[in-house]
mmCIF file of C-alpha atoms and ligand atoms in Angstrom:
data_model
loop_
_atom_site.group_PDB
_atom_site.id
_atom_site.type_symbol
_atom_site.label_atom_id
_atom_site.label_comp_id
_atom_site.label_asym_id
_atom_site.label_seq_id
_atom_site.Cartn_x
_atom_site.Cartn_y
_atom_site.Cartn_z
ATOM 1 C CA MET A 285 -9.591 -6.221 21.607
ATOM 2 C CA PRO A 286 -8.969 -9.462 19.638
ATOM 3 C CA ASP A 287 -5.561 -9.928 17.981
ATOM 4 C CA SER A 288 -5.167 -8.455 14.525
ATOM 5 C CA GLU A 289 -4.596 -10.734 11.525
ATOM 6 C CA ILE A 290 -2.827 -8.015 9.583
ATOM 7 C CA ILE A 291 -0.397 -5.308 10.758
ATOM 8 C CA SER A 292 0.356 -2.325 8.595
ATOM 9 C CA ILE A 293 3.079 0.198 9.464
ATOM 10 C CA GLY A 294 4.102 3.506 7.967
ATOM 11 C CA GLU A 295 3.119 7.004 6.909
ATOM 12 C CA LEU A 296 -0.298 8.396 7.807
ATOM 13 C CA ILE A 297 -0.841 11.431 5.621
ATOM 14 C CA VAL A 298 -3.621 13.477 4.090
ATOM 15 C CA GLU A 299 -3.560 14.180 0.372
ATOM 16 C CA ILE A 300 -4.367 17.596 -1.023
ATOM 17 C CA MET A 301 -4.836 17.573 -4.789
ATOM 18 C CA ARG A 302 -5.078 20.119 -7.550
ATOM 19 C CA LYS A 303 -8.623 20.449 -8.846
ATOM 20 C CA GLN A 304 -7.578 20.688 -12.480
ATOM 21 C CA VAL A 305 -5.027 18.711 -14.494
ATOM 22 C CA ASP A 306 -1.905 20.448 -15.823
ATOM 23 C CA SER A 307 -1.689 22.810 -12.869
ATOM 24 C CA PRO A 308 1.938 22.860 -11.666
ATOM 25 C CA PHE A 309 2.775 23.704 -8.050
ATOM 26 C CA ASP A 310 4.773 26.860 -8.773
ATOM 27 C CA ARG A 311 1.690 29.128 -9.008
ATOM 28 C CA PRO A 312 -1.578 29.705 -7.146
ATOM 29 C CA ASP A 313 -4.559 27.529 -8.117
ATOM 30 C CA ASP A 314 -7.336 25.547 -6.452
ATOM 31 C CA PHE A 315 -6.836 22.421 -4.355
ATOM 32 C CA ILE A 316 -9.284 19.901 -2.895
ATOM 33 C CA GLY A 317 -8.807 17.730 0.152
ATOM 34 C CA PRO A 318 -7.848 16.612 2.756
ATOM 35 C CA PHE A 319 -8.250 12.980 1.689
ATOM 36 C CA PRO A 320 -6.979 10.259 4.047
ATOM 37 C CA SER A 321 -3.900 8.701 2.438
ATOM 38 C CA GLY A 322 -0.486 7.074 2.743
ATOM 39 C CA ALA A 323 0.117 3.759 0.963
ATOM 40 C CA PRO A 324 0.135 1.619 4.139
ATOM 41 C CA ALA A 325 -3.016 3.425 5.361
ATOM 42 C CA ILE A 326 -4.896 2.780 2.091
ATOM 43 C CA PHE A 327 -3.857 -0.875 2.327
ATOM 44 C CA ALA A 328 -5.067 -1.101 5.941
ATOM 45 C CA ASP A 329 -8.385 0.556 5.191
ATOM 46 C CA GLN A 330 -9.083 -1.739 2.210
ATOM 47 C CA ALA A 331 -8.190 -4.836 4.252
ATOM 48 C CA ALA A 332 -10.596 -3.713 7.016
ATOM 49 C CA ARG A 333 -13.363 -3.021 4.483
ATOM 50 C CA LEU A 334 -12.945 -6.610 3.288
ATOM 51 C CA GLY A 335 -13.675 -7.670 6.835
ATOM 52 C CA HIS A 336 -10.191 -8.432 8.173
ATOM 53 C CA ARG A 337 -8.856 -7.451 11.575
ATOM 54 C CA VAL A 338 -6.123 -4.881 10.872
ATOM 55 C CA ALA A 339 -3.988 -2.791 13.212
ATOM 56 C CA PHE A 340 -1.926 0.213 12.166
ATOM 57 C CA ILE A 341 1.412 1.373 13.596
ATOM 58 C CA GLY A 342 1.920 5.051 12.811
ATOM 59 C CA ALA A 343 1.586 8.624 14.039
ATOM 60 C CA VAL A 344 -0.480 11.737 13.451
ATOM 61 C CA GLY A 345 -0.358 15.249 14.934
ATOM 62 C CA GLU A 346 -2.981 16.606 17.304
ATOM 63 C CA ASP A 347 -4.689 18.496 14.510
ATOM 64 C CA ASP A 348 -7.779 18.028 12.372
ATOM 65 C CA PHE A 349 -5.844 16.333 9.545
ATOM 66 C CA GLY A 350 -4.942 13.676 12.090
ATOM 67 C CA LYS A 351 -8.598 13.515 13.197
ATOM 68 C CA CYS A 352 -9.587 13.046 9.540
ATOM 69 C CA LEU A 353 -7.369 9.961 9.351
ATOM 70 C CA LEU A 354 -8.396 8.517 12.715
ATOM 71 C CA ASP A 355 -12.102 9.079 11.984
ATOM 72 C CA ARG A 356 -11.741 7.122 8.734
ATOM 73 C CA PHE A 357 -10.005 4.272 10.505
ATOM 74 C CA ALA A 358 -12.707 4.214 13.188
ATOM 75 C CA GLN A 359 -15.405 4.239 10.547
ATOM 76 C CA ASP A 360 -13.896 1.357 8.584
ATOM 77 C CA GLY A 361 -12.704 -0.717 11.553
ATOM 78 C CA VAL A 362 -8.928 -0.289 11.450
ATOM 79 C CA ASP A 363 -7.538 -0.692 14.975
ATOM 80 C CA SER A 364 -5.584 2.522 15.758
ATOM 81 C CA GLN A 365 -4.421 1.662 19.293
ATOM 82 C CA TYR A 366 -0.823 1.827 17.998
ATOM 83 C CA VAL A 367 -1.296 5.180 16.308
ATOM 84 C CA ALA A 368 0.520 7.846 18.336
ATOM 85 C CA ARG A 369 -0.848 11.402 18.563
ATOM 86 C CA ILE A 370 2.142 13.679 18.690
ATOM 87 C CA SER A 371 1.809 17.190 20.063
ATOM 88 C CA GLY A 372 3.917 19.894 18.509
ATOM 89 C CA LEU A 373 4.176 18.209 15.084
ATOM 90 C CA ALA A 374 1.703 18.536 12.219
ATOM 91 C CA THR A 375 0.105 15.508 10.549
ATOM 92 C CA GLY A 376 1.878 14.429 7.354
ATOM 93 C CA VAL A 377 0.700 15.897 4.044
ATOM 94 C CA ALA A 378 1.206 15.054 0.363
ATOM 95 C CA PHE A 379 0.284 17.544 -2.324
ATOM 96 C CA VAL A 380 -0.390 15.949 -5.719
ATOM 97 C CA THR A 381 -1.005 17.312 -9.204
ATOM 98 C CA TYR A 382 -1.836 15.344 -12.348
ATOM 99 C CA PHE A 383 -0.839 16.113 -15.927
ATOM 100 C CA SER A 384 -2.715 15.187 -19.090
ATOM 101 C CA ASP A 385 0.072 12.792 -20.157
ATOM 102 C CA GLY A 386 -0.901 10.645 -17.128
ATOM 103 C CA SER A 387 2.111 11.637 -14.998
ATOM 104 C CA ARG A 388 1.804 13.051 -11.466
ATOM 105 C CA GLN A 389 3.987 15.176 -9.242
ATOM 106 C CA TYR A 390 4.118 15.202 -5.449
ATOM 107 C CA ILE A 391 5.353 17.437 -2.680
ATOM 108 C CA PHE A 392 5.708 15.330 0.461
ATOM 109 C CA HIS A 393 5.785 16.451 4.101
ATOM 110 C CA ILE A 394 6.424 13.084 5.735
ATOM 111 C CA GLY A 395 9.811 12.601 7.416
ATOM 112 C CA ASN A 396 9.622 16.020 9.065
ATOM 113 C CA SER A 397 6.007 15.615 10.245
ATOM 114 C CA ALA A 398 4.228 13.394 12.778
ATOM 115 C CA ALA A 399 4.003 10.756 10.012
ATOM 116 C CA GLY A 400 7.761 10.268 10.344
ATOM 117 C CA ARG A 401 7.679 9.481 14.061
ATOM 118 C CA LEU A 402 6.637 5.861 13.925
ATOM 119 C CA PRO A 403 6.134 4.305 17.360
ATOM 120 C CA ARG A 404 8.857 1.782 18.172
ATOM 121 C CA PRO A 405 7.459 -1.670 17.277
ATOM 122 C CA GLN A 406 6.845 -3.870 20.383
ATOM 123 C CA ALA A 407 6.591 -7.666 20.366
ATOM 124 C CA GLU A 408 3.020 -7.644 21.743
ATOM 125 C CA MET A 409 1.769 -5.725 18.706
ATOM 126 C CA PHE A 410 2.352 -8.863 16.608
ATOM 127 C CA THR A 411 0.730 -11.456 18.851
ATOM 128 C CA GLY A 412 -1.522 -13.653 16.691
ATOM 129 C CA ALA A 413 -0.722 -11.693 13.504
ATOM 130 C CA LYS A 414 -0.637 -13.573 10.179
ATOM 131 C CA TRP A 415 0.802 -10.840 7.936
ATOM 132 C CA LEU A 416 2.913 -7.692 8.267
ATOM 133 C CA HIS A 417 2.728 -5.418 5.196
ATOM 134 C CA ILE A 418 5.651 -3.114 4.353
ATOM 135 C CA CYS A 419 5.556 -0.392 1.686
ATOM 136 C CA GLY A 420 8.580 0.927 -0.226
ATOM 137 C CA SER A 421 7.244 4.421 0.267
ATOM 138 C CA THR A 422 7.855 4.029 4.010
ATOM 139 C CA LEU A 423 11.394 2.741 3.442
ATOM 140 C CA SER A 424 12.012 5.711 1.156
ATOM 141 C CA ALA A 425 10.765 8.332 3.618
ATOM 142 C CA SER A 426 13.502 8.520 6.319
ATOM 143 C CA GLU A 427 16.158 6.520 8.122
ATOM 144 C CA ALA A 428 14.070 6.359 11.325
ATOM 145 C CA MET A 429 11.093 4.956 9.385
ATOM 146 C CA ARG A 430 13.306 2.371 7.679
ATOM 147 C CA GLN A 431 14.624 1.203 11.023
ATOM 148 C CA ALA A 432 11.131 0.905 12.465
ATOM 149 C CA CYS A 433 10.130 -1.237 9.451
ATOM 150 C CA TYR A 434 13.154 -3.533 9.850
ATOM 151 C CA GLN A 435 12.385 -3.998 13.556
ATOM 152 C CA ALA A 436 8.760 -4.696 12.737
ATOM 153 C CA CYS A 437 9.852 -7.414 10.256
ATOM 154 C CA GLN A 438 11.994 -9.102 12.932
ATOM 155 C CA MET A 439 9.189 -9.020 15.496
ATOM 156 C CA ALA A 440 6.551 -10.197 13.028
ATOM 157 C CA ALA A 441 8.749 -13.149 11.989
ATOM 158 C CA GLN A 442 9.331 -14.045 15.640
ATOM 159 C CA ALA A 443 5.579 -14.047 16.161
ATOM 160 C CA GLY A 444 5.132 -16.399 13.201
ATOM 161 C CA ALA A 445 3.648 -13.789 10.832
ATOM 162 C CA ARG A 446 4.566 -13.640 7.139
ATOM 163 C CA ILE A 447 5.791 -10.497 5.483
ATOM 164 C CA SER A 448 4.445 -8.860 2.329
ATOM 165 C CA PHE A 449 6.294 -6.102 0.507
ATOM 166 C CA ASP A 450 4.938 -3.562 -1.983
ATOM 167 C CA PRO A 451 8.040 -1.886 -3.432
ATOM 168 C CA ASN A 452 6.211 1.351 -4.331
ATOM 169 C CA LEU A 453 9.613 2.997 -4.088
ATOM 170 C CA ARG A 454 10.488 6.606 -4.596
ATOM 171 C CA PRO A 455 13.913 6.356 -6.306
ATOM 172 C CA GLU A 456 14.104 10.179 -6.336
ATOM 173 C CA LEU A 457 14.099 10.150 -2.521
ATOM 174 C CA LEU A 458 16.804 7.511 -2.316
ATOM 175 C CA GLY A 459 19.346 8.822 -4.794
ATOM 176 C CA GLY A 460 19.483 5.997 -7.357
ATOM 177 C CA GLU A 461 19.032 2.289 -7.830
ATOM 178 C CA GLU A 462 21.924 1.005 -5.766
ATOM 179 C CA PRO A 463 20.877 2.691 -2.483
ATOM 180 C CA LEU A 464 17.342 1.637 -3.259
ATOM 181 C CA ARG A 465 18.230 -2.073 -3.415
ATOM 182 C CA ARG A 466 20.307 -1.740 -0.243
ATOM 183 C CA VAL A 467 17.384 -0.199 1.616
ATOM 184 C CA CYS A 468 14.976 -2.941 0.433
ATOM 185 C CA GLN A 469 17.284 -5.891 1.067
ATOM 186 C CA PRO A 470 16.451 -6.484 4.767
ATOM 187 C CA VAL A 471 12.733 -6.614 3.933
ATOM 188 C CA LEU A 472 13.111 -8.559 0.702
ATOM 189 C CA GLU A 473 15.117 -11.240 2.497
ATOM 190 C CA MET A 474 12.247 -11.866 4.880
ATOM 191 C CA ALA A 475 9.296 -11.380 2.524
ATOM 192 C CA SER A 476 7.095 -14.281 1.421
ATOM 193 C CA LEU A 477 5.064 -12.120 -0.956
ATOM 194 C CA VAL A 478 6.211 -9.207 -3.162
ATOM 195 C CA LEU A 479 3.690 -7.110 -5.098
ATOM 196 C CA PRO A 480 5.580 -4.970 -7.649
ATOM 197 C CA SER A 481 4.746 -3.186 -10.908
ATOM 198 C CA SER A 482 6.909 -4.121 -13.875
ATOM 199 C CA THR A 483 9.367 -1.248 -13.323
ATOM 200 C CA GLU A 484 9.572 -1.988 -9.606
ATOM 201 C CA ALA A 485 10.306 -5.683 -10.239
ATOM 202 C CA GLU A 486 13.236 -4.684 -12.497
ATOM 203 C CA LEU A 487 14.510 -2.051 -10.076
ATOM 204 C CA LEU A 488 14.311 -4.384 -7.103
ATOM 205 C CA SER A 489 15.949 -7.389 -8.789
ATOM 206 C CA GLY A 490 18.428 -5.437 -10.901
ATOM 207 C CA VAL A 491 17.342 -7.704 -13.807
ATOM 208 C CA GLU A 492 15.994 -6.429 -17.134
ATOM 209 C CA GLY A 493 12.725 -7.766 -18.531
ATOM 210 C CA THR A 494 9.623 -8.176 -16.428
ATOM 211 C CA GLU A 495 9.407 -12.039 -16.458
ATOM 212 C CA ALA A 496 13.089 -12.457 -15.747
ATOM 213 C CA ALA A 497 12.900 -9.898 -12.970
ATOM 214 C CA CYS A 498 9.959 -11.683 -11.261
ATOM 215 C CA GLN A 499 11.731 -15.060 -11.671
ATOM 216 C CA ALA A 500 14.842 -13.546 -10.080
ATOM 217 C CA LEU A 501 12.746 -12.446 -7.075
ATOM 218 C CA LEU A 502 11.449 -16.032 -6.736
ATOM 219 C CA ASN A 503 14.979 -17.424 -7.027
ATOM 220 C CA GLY A 504 15.967 -15.044 -4.213
ATOM 221 C CA GLY A 505 13.546 -16.846 -1.893
ATOM 222 C CA VAL A 506 10.215 -15.007 -2.300
ATOM 223 C CA GLU A 507 7.293 -17.511 -2.451
ATOM 224 C CA ILE A 508 4.843 -15.432 -4.480
ATOM 225 C CA VAL A 509 5.379 -12.482 -6.799
ATOM 226 C CA ALA A 510 2.127 -10.700 -7.681
ATOM 227 C CA LEU A 511 2.922 -8.474 -10.651
ATOM 228 C CA LYS A 512 0.490 -5.555 -11.066
ATOM 229 C CA ARG A 513 -0.357 -4.708 -14.670
ATOM 230 C CA GLY A 514 -2.769 -1.745 -14.447
ATOM 231 C CA GLU A 515 -5.983 -2.301 -16.371
ATOM 232 C CA ALA A 516 -4.574 -5.570 -17.754
ATOM 233 C CA GLY A 517 -4.822 -7.108 -14.251
ATOM 234 C CA CYS A 518 -2.001 -9.188 -12.736
ATOM 235 C CA THR A 519 0.365 -12.101 -13.230
ATOM 236 C CA ILE A 520 1.141 -14.374 -10.285
ATOM 237 C CA PHE A 521 4.528 -16.115 -10.191
ATOM 238 C CA THR A 522 5.217 -19.046 -7.872
ATOM 239 C CA GLU A 523 7.657 -21.965 -7.954
ATOM 240 C CA SER A 524 4.951 -24.212 -9.399
ATOM 241 C CA GLY A 525 4.068 -21.888 -12.292
ATOM 242 C CA THR A 526 2.734 -18.563 -13.552
ATOM 243 C CA ILE A 527 -0.890 -17.483 -14.014
ATOM 244 C CA SER A 528 -2.222 -14.283 -15.549
ATOM 245 C CA VAL A 529 -5.570 -12.983 -14.346
ATOM 246 C CA PRO A 530 -7.272 -10.357 -16.534
ATOM 247 C CA GLY A 531 -8.381 -7.069 -14.993
ATOM 248 C CA TYR A 532 -11.896 -5.673 -14.781
ATOM 249 C CA GLN A 533 -13.163 -2.843 -16.986
ATOM 250 C CA VAL A 534 -14.144 0.168 -14.927
ATOM 251 C CA TYR A 535 -14.397 3.893 -15.478
ATOM 252 C CA ALA A 536 -11.141 4.976 -13.834
ATOM 253 C CA ILE A 537 -11.111 8.452 -12.256
ATOM 254 C CA ASP A 538 -8.134 8.385 -9.872
ATOM 255 C CA PRO A 539 -5.455 5.674 -10.154
ATOM 256 C CA THR A 540 -3.691 6.557 -6.905
ATOM 257 C CA GLY A 541 -4.109 3.842 -4.313
ATOM 258 C CA ALA A 542 -5.160 1.081 -6.757
ATOM 259 C CA GLY A 543 -1.953 -0.793 -5.978
ATOM 260 C CA ASP A 544 -2.551 -0.695 -2.216
ATOM 261 C CA CYS A 545 -6.173 -1.837 -2.602
ATOM 262 C CA PHE A 546 -4.884 -4.674 -4.834
ATOM 263 C CA ASP A 547 -2.410 -5.703 -2.104
ATOM 264 C CA ALA A 548 -5.191 -5.842 0.501
ATOM 265 C CA GLY A 549 -7.350 -7.984 -1.773
ATOM 266 C CA PHE A 550 -4.424 -10.340 -2.396
ATOM 267 C CA ILE A 551 -3.524 -10.799 1.257
ATOM 268 C CA GLY A 552 -7.177 -11.050 2.222
ATOM 269 C CA GLY A 553 -7.550 -13.840 -0.356
ATOM 270 C CA LEU A 554 -4.514 -15.665 1.055
ATOM 271 C CA ILE A 555 -5.889 -15.451 4.594
ATOM 272 C CA GLU A 556 -9.230 -16.787 3.364
ATOM 273 C CA GLU A 557 -7.387 -19.626 1.606
ATOM 274 C CA LEU A 558 -8.835 -18.929 -1.825
ATOM 275 C CA ASP A 559 -6.968 -20.514 -4.750
ATOM 276 C CA LEU A 560 -4.424 -18.359 -6.593
ATOM 277 C CA GLU A 561 -6.716 -17.563 -9.529
ATOM 278 C CA GLU A 562 -9.483 -16.454 -7.163
ATOM 279 C CA ILE A 563 -6.981 -14.415 -5.206
ATOM 280 C CA GLY A 564 -5.932 -12.684 -8.427
ATOM 281 C CA ARG A 565 -9.557 -11.928 -9.211
ATOM 282 C CA LEU A 566 -10.247 -10.472 -5.749
ATOM 283 C CA ALA A 567 -7.075 -8.349 -5.883
ATOM 284 C CA ASN A 568 -7.917 -7.115 -9.408
ATOM 285 C CA ALA A 569 -11.450 -6.260 -8.288
ATOM 286 C CA CYS A 570 -10.152 -4.235 -5.313
ATOM 287 C CA GLY A 571 -7.592 -2.458 -7.564
ATOM 288 C CA ALA A 572 -10.155 -1.712 -10.275
ATOM 289 C CA LEU A 573 -12.790 -0.405 -7.810
ATOM 290 C CA GLY A 574 -10.050 1.650 -6.128
ATOM 291 C CA THR A 575 -9.709 3.759 -9.276
ATOM 292 C CA THR A 576 -13.398 4.675 -9.505
ATOM 293 C CA ARG A 577 -13.469 7.452 -6.891
ATOM 294 C CA LYS A 578 -11.489 10.680 -6.514
ATOM 295 C CA GLY A 579 -9.120 10.435 -3.538
ATOM 296 C CA PRO A 580 -6.634 7.636 -2.852
ATOM 297 C CA MET A 581 -8.644 5.808 -0.132
ATOM 298 C CA GLU A 582 -12.149 6.752 -1.291
ATOM 299 C CA GLY A 583 -12.439 3.856 -3.729
ATOM 300 C CA ALA A 584 -11.520 1.125 -1.198
ATOM 301 C CA ALA A 585 -14.265 -1.418 -1.854
ATOM 302 C CA PRO A 586 -16.722 -2.792 0.638
ATOM 303 C CA ARG A 587 -16.462 -6.624 0.918
ATOM 304 C CA ALA A 588 -19.696 -7.296 -0.957
ATOM 305 C CA ALA A 589 -18.765 -5.081 -3.974
ATOM 306 C CA ALA A 590 -15.259 -6.593 -4.282
ATOM 307 C CA PHE A 591 -16.515 -10.200 -4.017
ATOM 308 C CA GLU A 592 -19.307 -9.533 -6.478
ATOM 309 C CA LEU A 593 -17.014 -8.050 -9.132
ATOM 310 C CA ALA A 594 -14.563 -10.915 -8.594
ATOM 311 C CA GLU A 595 -17.355 -13.457 -9.160
ATOM 312 C CA LEU A 596 -16.823 -14.790 -5.648
ATOM 313 C CA LYS A 597 -20.318 -14.215 -4.245
ATOM 314 C CA ASP A 598 -20.464 -17.829 -3.054
ATOM 315 C CA LYS A 599 -17.480 -17.045 -0.719
ATOM 316 C CA LEU A 600 -19.053 -13.997 0.865
HETATM 317 P P1 ATP B 21 -0.375 2.859 -7.418
HETATM 318 O O1 ATP B 21 -0.739 4.095 -8.181
HETATM 319 O O2 ATP B 21 -1.360 2.594 -6.291
HETATM 320 O O3 ATP B 21 1.062 2.745 -7.034
HETATM 321 P P2 ATP B 21 0.384 0.609 -9.022
HETATM 322 O O4 ATP B 21 1.173 1.249 -10.110
HETATM 323 O O5 ATP B 21 1.102 -0.020 -7.914
HETATM 324 O O6 ATP B 21 -0.693 1.659 -8.452
HETATM 325 P P3 ATP B 21 -1.432 -0.573 -10.914
HETATM 326 O O7 ATP B 21 -0.944 -1.669 -11.749
HETATM 327 O O8 ATP B 21 -1.690 0.756 -11.508
HETATM 328 O O9 ATP B 21 -0.555 -0.529 -9.626
HETATM 329 O O10 ATP B 21 -2.803 -1.020 -10.254
HETATM 330 C C1 ATP B 21 -2.901 -2.097 -9.359
HETATM 331 C C2 ATP B 21 -3.995 -3.011 -9.773
HETATM 332 O O11 ATP B 21 -5.252 -2.337 -9.783
HETATM 333 C C3 ATP B 21 -3.857 -3.618 -11.149
HETATM 334 O O12 ATP B 21 -3.065 -4.795 -11.131
HETATM 335 C C4 ATP B 21 -5.295 -3.892 -11.532
HETATM 336 O O13 ATP B 21 -5.718 -5.090 -10.912
HETATM 337 C C5 ATP B 21 -6.048 -2.725 -10.907
HETATM 338 N N1 ATP B 21 -6.167 -1.561 -11.795
HETATM 339 C C6 ATP B 21 -5.399 -0.466 -11.845
HETATM 340 N N2 ATP B 21 -5.808 0.410 -12.792
HETATM 341 C C7 ATP B 21 -6.884 -0.156 -13.365
HETATM 342 C C8 ATP B 21 -7.785 0.252 -14.406
HETATM 343 N N3 ATP B 21 -7.638 1.402 -15.049
HETATM 344 N N4 ATP B 21 -8.787 -0.579 -14.743
HETATM 345 C C9 ATP B 21 -8.960 -1.778 -14.101
HETATM 346 N N5 ATP B 21 -8.139 -2.208 -13.108
HETATM 347 C C10 ATP B 21 -7.123 -1.434 -12.726
HETATM 348 MG MG1 MG B 22 2.183 0.760 -6.561
#
């Protein structure tokens, strides 16, 4: 198998969602799923659909939820040779319910499931890799998963790969802002690219105000900060300036996973050496299309659809 350009590491989970909004978890009601999920998995799948060679480091149980995830990776071309199948542990699960005010609530089974048993990163996994992508959700999940991510960063750097970090943190799992920054520090120090939302930029930098927070991340040594702004698109901060790239109007059905699809578009654009404005367009297109299907990974865009929406058909 040829070397992978992109390595993604972290939780492989299926998502089971309430059918109706405003249906809390403390009473019986209908669910639908399983949908393949996990932030790093959505990222990997979108990157593969864009045509990049992606390998995943993670674990599933020997059950049909695990098969659901592996089948999706096989279908979309994510290399799962580093995905362990663990007997005696169930595949990770997230239950999600949405409320009409736009908020969502989760019940996670990650750290105590197969998802939490990340294979120990090995140097050969990173041979030829250009990017390693780390998600804050993985750092939030358990100490063992954090350590695996830190090791992966070291090995990726040794192999000459760059590190991208989506701080999709779960402060409620980490017990406040201070532990959260401590947990992120080893990754942040090594990251070339950080892809936060406004709140995440402030949390991560400890600085108030979105602009100032993103500038603080740059001052800390990050080369590019790609700020996600929902339907408004994104703003890209670098040492040589700031550009805002408007989002695309779509009929959004399920916002979960948009950020991970955006990340894949952004890193795909960097690998293809597009200019920053084009990269912003491609990332926005992936994020926007990601919202148009129910299920976190279902909206991951095929290459042609993403390039068409981003007005990059000449680069297909
Ligand atoms: P996630 O729920 O995956 O964590 P996020 O909060 O990290 O998402 P968002 O800003 O919601 O990130 O979305 C990421 C990107 O996806 C945006 O920057 C934008 O490009 C695109 N996007 C998200 N929602 C919409 C929308 N409703 N319409 C158009 N584009 C969208
Ligand atoms: Mg996010």
